[in-house]
Amino acid sequence: MSASPEVWDGLIQARANPLFHPAIELEARLARDAYHALPEGHRWLLGDRGRFNMGLIALLLAGSGALTAQNLSQISKSRGIGSAGRALKYVEHLLRYGLVSAEPGGGRWTTHRLTLGPILLGHYRVRFRAILEALRLFDPAVTPALDMVQTEEFLPLCLALAGANDDSS
């Protein structure tokens, strides 16, 4: 996938903004601090880009009521985020630490609907807050979104942000 010339122009303009480096540094500091504040077993979930992105997919699937291990593994594989096996290991880790719960029922466990727990949502709220705090340096218009991070509107906010950046691939 190749970015359009408008995307490249936007990135060039952003880098030219004197607030670009302070924003990047703020987001990196907040992300690092949040990571180190996590319990050891939870750090694994956010420790690399692939697992972090699997968590984002889990948020999006949960927001639409479609979070299952099978759906997460299929999307992770199709998007090149990680293998189906790696996604299943991710879900097993979530279950082991009580960060998601599975609906009871028959059939394969991978098809049972999963519900995100408040601790996992909290981890992603902190990361979204860091991103939005940095964006606010560029544009104070993100303040209402920042205020939504701690509310029940968090999952719809994630869906809206993903929809705004959907590349339909």
PDB file of C-alpha atoms in Angstrom:
ATOM      1  CA  MET A   1       0.000   0.000   0.000  1.00  0.00           C
ATOM      2  CA  SER A   2       1.369   3.368  -1.011  1.00  0.00           C
ATOM      3  CA  ALA A   3       0.437   6.684   0.570  1.00  0.00           C
ATOM      4  CA  SER A   4      -1.094   9.357  -1.621  1.00  0.00           C
ATOM      5  CA  PRO A   5       0.821  12.587  -2.354  1.00  0.00           C
ATOM      6  CA  GLU A   6      -1.575  14.397   0.006  1.00  0.00           C
ATOM      7  CA  VAL A   7      -0.521  12.130   2.864  1.00  0.00           C
ATOM      8  CA  TRP A   8       3.161  12.785   2.184  1.00  0.00           C
ATOM      9  CA  ASP A   9       2.508  16.530   1.942  1.00  0.00           C
ATOM     10  CA  GLY A  10       0.663  16.408   5.250  1.00  0.00           C
ATOM     11  CA  LEU A  11       3.550  14.602   6.922  1.00  0.00           C
ATOM     12  CA  ILE A  12       6.047  17.089   5.550  1.00  0.00           C
ATOM     13  CA  GLN A  13       3.917  19.968   6.840  1.00  0.00           C
ATOM     14  CA  ALA A  14       3.556  18.319  10.250  1.00  0.00           C
ATOM     15  CA  ARG A  15       7.325  17.837  10.565  1.00  0.00           C
ATOM     16  CA  ALA A  16       7.850  21.495   9.677  1.00  0.00           C
ATOM     17  CA  ASN A  17       5.580  22.564  12.532  1.00  0.00           C
ATOM     18  CA  PRO A  18       7.687  23.724  15.503  1.00  0.00           C
ATOM     19  CA  LEU A  19       5.398  21.693  17.766  1.00  0.00           C
ATOM     20  CA  PHE A  20       6.121  18.434  15.939  1.00  0.00           C
ATOM     21  CA  HIS A  21       9.109  17.310  18.005  1.00  0.00           C
ATOM     22  CA  PRO A  22       7.614  18.391  21.359  1.00  0.00           C
ATOM     23  CA  ALA A  23       4.441  16.465  20.466  1.00  0.00           C
ATOM     24  CA  ILE A  24       6.381  13.318  19.526  1.00  0.00           C
ATOM     25  CA  GLU A  25       8.466  13.582  22.689  1.00  0.00           C
ATOM     26  CA  LEU A  26       5.359  14.061  24.849  1.00  0.00           C
ATOM     27  CA  GLU A  27       3.599  11.045  23.356  1.00  0.00           C
ATOM     28  CA  ALA A  28       6.728   8.894  23.702  1.00  0.00           C
ATOM     29  CA  ARG A  29       7.242   9.919  27.335  1.00  0.00           C
ATOM     30  CA  LEU A  30       3.611   9.322  28.265  1.00  0.00           C
ATOM     31  CA  ALA A  31       3.618   5.942  26.471  1.00  0.00           C
ATOM     32  CA  ARG A  32       6.852   4.876  28.163  1.00  0.00           C
ATOM     33  CA  ASP A  33       5.607   5.923  31.597  1.00  0.00           C
ATOM     34  CA  ALA A  34       2.318   4.083  31.046  1.00  0.00           C
ATOM     35  CA  TYR A  35       4.150   0.955  29.910  1.00  0.00           C
ATOM     36  CA  HIS A  36       6.407   0.903  32.975  1.00  0.00           C
ATOM     37  CA  ALA A  37       3.398   1.399  35.267  1.00  0.00           C
ATOM     38  CA  LEU A  38       1.789  -1.808  33.977  1.00  0.00           C
ATOM     39  CA  PRO A  39       1.966  -5.063  35.901  1.00  0.00           C
ATOM     40  CA  GLU A  40       4.667  -7.315  34.429  1.00  0.00           C
ATOM     41  CA  GLY A  41       2.243  -9.777  32.811  1.00  0.00           C
ATOM     42  CA  HIS A  42       0.363  -6.961  31.129  1.00  0.00           C
ATOM     43  CA  ARG A  43       3.482  -5.423  29.577  1.00  0.00           C
ATOM     44  CA  TRP A  44       3.707  -8.355  27.204  1.00  0.00           C
ATOM     45  CA  LEU A  45       0.422  -7.233  25.606  1.00  0.00           C
ATOM     46  CA  LEU A  46       1.783  -3.830  24.646  1.00  0.00           C
ATOM     47  CA  GLY A  47       5.442  -4.731  24.294  1.00  0.00           C
ATOM     48  CA  ASP A  48       5.655  -4.659  20.519  1.00  0.00           C
ATOM     49  CA  ARG A  49       3.798  -3.114  17.626  1.00  0.00           C
ATOM     50  CA  GLY A  50       2.126  -6.362  16.566  1.00  0.00           C
ATOM     51  CA  ARG A  51       0.573  -7.112  19.950  1.00  0.00           C
ATOM     52  CA  PHE A  52      -0.346  -3.454  20.461  1.00  0.00           C
ATOM     53  CA  ASN A  53      -2.115  -3.489  17.082  1.00  0.00           C
ATOM     54  CA  MET A  54      -3.875  -6.753  17.955  1.00  0.00           C
ATOM     55  CA  GLY A  55      -5.244  -4.915  20.963  1.00  0.00           C
ATOM     56  CA  LEU A  56      -6.470  -2.104  18.737  1.00  0.00           C
ATOM     57  CA  ILE A  57      -8.220  -4.636  16.527  1.00  0.00           C
ATOM     58  CA  ALA A  58      -9.742  -6.183  19.664  1.00  0.00           C
ATOM     59  CA  LEU A  59     -11.079  -2.733  20.637  1.00  0.00           C
ATOM     60  CA  LEU A  60     -12.633  -2.265  17.217  1.00  0.00           C
ATOM     61  CA  LEU A  61     -14.144  -5.748  17.178  1.00  0.00           C
ATOM     62  CA  ALA A  62     -15.476  -5.306  20.717  1.00  0.00           C
ATOM     63  CA  GLY A  63     -17.005  -1.968  19.765  1.00  0.00           C
ATOM     64  CA  SER A  64     -18.989  -3.686  17.049  1.00  0.00           C
ATOM     65  CA  GLY A  65     -19.815  -6.772  19.165  1.00  0.00           C
ATOM     66  CA  ALA A  66     -17.713  -9.080  16.998  1.00  0.00           C
ATOM     67  CA  LEU A  67     -14.735  -9.856  19.233  1.00  0.00           C
ATOM     68  CA  THR A  68     -13.843 -13.542  19.122  1.00  0.00           C
ATOM     69  CA  ALA A  69     -10.448 -15.197  19.035  1.00  0.00           C
ATOM     70  CA  GLN A  70     -11.253 -16.453  15.546  1.00  0.00           C
ATOM     71  CA  ASN A  71     -12.111 -12.973  14.224  1.00  0.00           C
ATOM     72  CA  LEU A  72      -9.044 -11.426  15.841  1.00  0.00           C
ATOM     73  CA  SER A  73      -6.759 -14.080  14.390  1.00  0.00           C
ATOM     74  CA  GLN A  74      -8.265 -13.787  10.894  1.00  0.00           C
ATOM     75  CA  ILE A  75      -7.981  -9.997  10.806  1.00  0.00           C
ATOM     76  CA  SER A  76      -4.481 -10.014  12.305  1.00  0.00           C
ATOM     77  CA  LYS A  77      -3.343 -12.465   9.638  1.00  0.00           C
ATOM     78  CA  SER A  78      -5.078 -10.683   6.737  1.00  0.00           C
ATOM     79  CA  ARG A  79      -3.654  -7.295   7.786  1.00  0.00           C
ATOM     80  CA  GLY A  80      -0.135  -8.683   8.191  1.00  0.00           C
ATOM     81  CA  ILE A  81      -0.064  -7.875  11.907  1.00  0.00           C
ATOM     82  CA  GLY A  82       0.692 -11.397  13.019  1.00  0.00           C
ATOM     83  CA  SER A  83      -0.038 -15.015  12.337  1.00  0.00           C
ATOM     84  CA  ALA A  84      -3.281 -16.636  13.406  1.00  0.00           C
ATOM     85  CA  GLY A  85      -1.308 -18.586  16.027  1.00  0.00           C
ATOM     86  CA  ARG A  86       0.228 -15.425  17.457  1.00  0.00           C
ATOM     87  CA  ALA A  87      -3.229 -13.840  17.721  1.00  0.00           C
ATOM     88  CA  LEU A  88      -4.570 -16.919  19.527  1.00  0.00           C
ATOM     89  CA  LYS A  89      -1.641 -16.754  21.947  1.00  0.00           C
ATOM     90  CA  TYR A  90      -2.516 -13.096  22.519  1.00  0.00           C
ATOM     91  CA  VAL A  91      -6.132 -14.026  23.360  1.00  0.00           C
ATOM     92  CA  GLU A  92      -4.965 -16.838  25.651  1.00  0.00           C
ATOM     93  CA  HIS A  93      -2.819 -14.291  27.497  1.00  0.00           C
ATOM     94  CA  LEU A  94      -5.818 -11.934  27.816  1.00  0.00           C
ATOM     95  CA  LEU A  95      -7.912 -14.773  29.230  1.00  0.00           C
ATOM     96  CA  ARG A  96      -5.186 -15.948  31.632  1.00  0.00           C
ATOM     97  CA  TYR A  97      -4.857 -12.465  33.155  1.00  0.00           C
ATOM     98  CA  GLY A  98      -8.624 -11.878  33.273  1.00  0.00           C
ATOM     99  CA  LEU A  99      -8.446  -8.984  30.825  1.00  0.00           C
ATOM    100  CA  VAL A 100     -11.267 -10.415  28.718  1.00  0.00           C
ATOM    101  CA  SER A 101     -14.059 -12.813  29.505  1.00  0.00           C
ATOM    102  CA  ALA A 102     -15.544 -15.396  27.175  1.00  0.00           C
ATOM    103  CA  GLU A 103     -19.219 -16.145  26.836  1.00  0.00           C
ATOM    104  CA  PRO A 104     -19.888 -19.731  27.867  1.00  0.00           C
ATOM    105  CA  GLY A 105     -21.174 -22.153  25.317  1.00  0.00           C
ATOM    106  CA  GLY A 106     -20.472 -25.167  23.217  1.00  0.00           C
ATOM    107  CA  GLY A 107     -18.246 -25.441  20.216  1.00  0.00           C
ATOM    108  CA  ARG A 108     -14.732 -24.206  19.715  1.00  0.00           C
ATOM    109  CA  TRP A 109     -13.543 -21.684  22.289  1.00  0.00           C
ATOM    110  CA  THR A 110     -12.227 -19.501  19.498  1.00  0.00           C
ATOM    111  CA  THR A 111     -15.785 -18.741  18.339  1.00  0.00           C
ATOM    112  CA  HIS A 112     -17.085 -17.605  21.745  1.00  0.00           C
ATOM    113  CA  ARG A 113     -17.748 -13.885  21.991  1.00  0.00           C
ATOM    114  CA  LEU A 114     -15.193 -12.067  24.147  1.00  0.00           C
ATOM    115  CA  THR A 115     -15.855  -9.044  26.339  1.00  0.00           C
ATOM    116  CA  LEU A 116     -13.083  -6.601  27.170  1.00  0.00           C
ATOM    117  CA  GLY A 117     -12.520  -6.100  30.861  1.00  0.00           C
ATOM    118  CA  PRO A 118     -12.064  -2.721  32.513  1.00  0.00           C
ATOM    119  CA  ILE A 119      -8.340  -3.236  33.139  1.00  0.00           C
ATOM    120  CA  LEU A 120      -7.557  -3.829  29.460  1.00  0.00           C
ATOM    121  CA  LEU A 121      -9.739  -0.895  28.460  1.00  0.00           C
ATOM    122  CA  GLY A 122      -7.844   1.169  31.007  1.00  0.00           C
ATOM    123  CA  HIS A 123      -4.514   0.293  29.397  1.00  0.00           C
ATOM    124  CA  TYR A 124      -5.759   1.507  26.015  1.00  0.00           C
ATOM    125  CA  ARG A 125      -7.412   4.587  27.525  1.00  0.00           C
ATOM    126  CA  VAL A 126      -4.003   5.628  28.853  1.00  0.00           C
ATOM    127  CA  ARG A 127      -2.375   5.089  25.428  1.00  0.00           C
ATOM    128  CA  PHE A 128      -5.125   6.987  23.601  1.00  0.00           C
ATOM    129  CA  ARG A 129      -4.818   9.790  26.143  1.00  0.00           C
ATOM    130  CA  ALA A 130      -1.079  10.022  25.381  1.00  0.00           C
ATOM    131  CA  ILE A 131      -1.738  10.195  21.645  1.00  0.00           C
ATOM    132  CA  LEU A 132      -4.477  12.795  22.022  1.00  0.00           C
ATOM    133  CA  GLU A 133      -2.409  14.899  24.453  1.00  0.00           C
ATOM    134  CA  ALA A 134       0.296  15.083  21.796  1.00  0.00           C
ATOM    135  CA  LEU A 135      -2.212  15.883  19.051  1.00  0.00           C
ATOM    136  CA  ARG A 136      -3.658  18.646  21.201  1.00  0.00           C
ATOM    137  CA  LEU A 137      -0.356  20.502  20.860  1.00  0.00           C
ATOM    138  CA  PHE A 138      -1.135  20.731  17.128  1.00  0.00           C
ATOM    139  CA  ASP A 139      -4.863  21.238  17.353  1.00  0.00           C
ATOM    140  CA  PRO A 140      -6.872  22.077  20.477  1.00  0.00           C
ATOM    141  CA  ALA A 141      -9.970  20.785  18.651  1.00  0.00           C
ATOM    142  CA  VAL A 142      -9.075  17.260  19.869  1.00  0.00           C
ATOM    143  CA  THR A 143      -9.875  18.279  23.463  1.00  0.00           C
ATOM    144  CA  PRO A 144     -13.450  16.909  23.309  1.00  0.00           C
ATOM    145  CA  ALA A 145     -12.077  13.551  22.144  1.00  0.00           C
ATOM    146  CA  LEU A 146      -9.566  13.657  24.988  1.00  0.00           C
ATOM    147  CA  ASP A 147     -12.439  14.202  27.412  1.00  0.00           C
ATOM    148  CA  MET A 148     -14.244  11.141  25.961  1.00  0.00           C
ATOM    149  CA  VAL A 149     -11.395   8.733  26.724  1.00  0.00           C
ATOM    150  CA  GLN A 150     -12.569   8.154  30.312  1.00  0.00           C
ATOM    151  CA  THR A 151     -16.246   7.787  29.392  1.00  0.00           C
ATOM    152  CA  GLU A 152     -18.455   5.082  27.935  1.00  0.00           C
ATOM    153  CA  GLU A 153     -17.890   6.794  24.589  1.00  0.00           C
ATOM    154  CA  PHE A 154     -14.353   5.373  24.419  1.00  0.00           C
ATOM    155  CA  LEU A 155     -15.159   2.389  22.173  1.00  0.00           C
ATOM    156  CA  PRO A 156     -17.332   4.476  19.821  1.00  0.00           C
ATOM    157  CA  LEU A 157     -14.458   6.987  19.712  1.00  0.00           C
ATOM    158  CA  CYS A 158     -12.063   4.195  18.675  1.00  0.00           C
ATOM    159  CA  LEU A 159     -14.501   3.110  15.964  1.00  0.00           C
ATOM    160  CA  ALA A 160     -14.859   6.682  14.719  1.00  0.00           C
ATOM    161  CA  LEU A 161     -11.088   7.211  14.625  1.00  0.00           C
ATOM    162  CA  ALA A 162     -10.606   3.927  12.776  1.00  0.00           C
ATOM    163  CA  GLY A 163     -13.355   4.832  10.316  1.00  0.00           C
ATOM    164  CA  ALA A 164     -11.722   8.179   9.634  1.00  0.00           C
ATOM    165  CA  ASN A 165      -8.539   6.330   8.662  1.00  0.00           C
ATOM    166  CA  ASP A 166     -10.069   3.282   6.982  1.00  0.00           C
ATOM    167  CA  ASP A 167      -8.095   2.272   3.943  1.00  0.00           C
ATOM    168  CA  SER A 168     -10.643  -0.455   3.098  1.00  0.00           C
ATOM    169  CA  SER A 169      -7.903  -3.036   2.740  1.00  0.00           C
TER     170      SER A 169
END
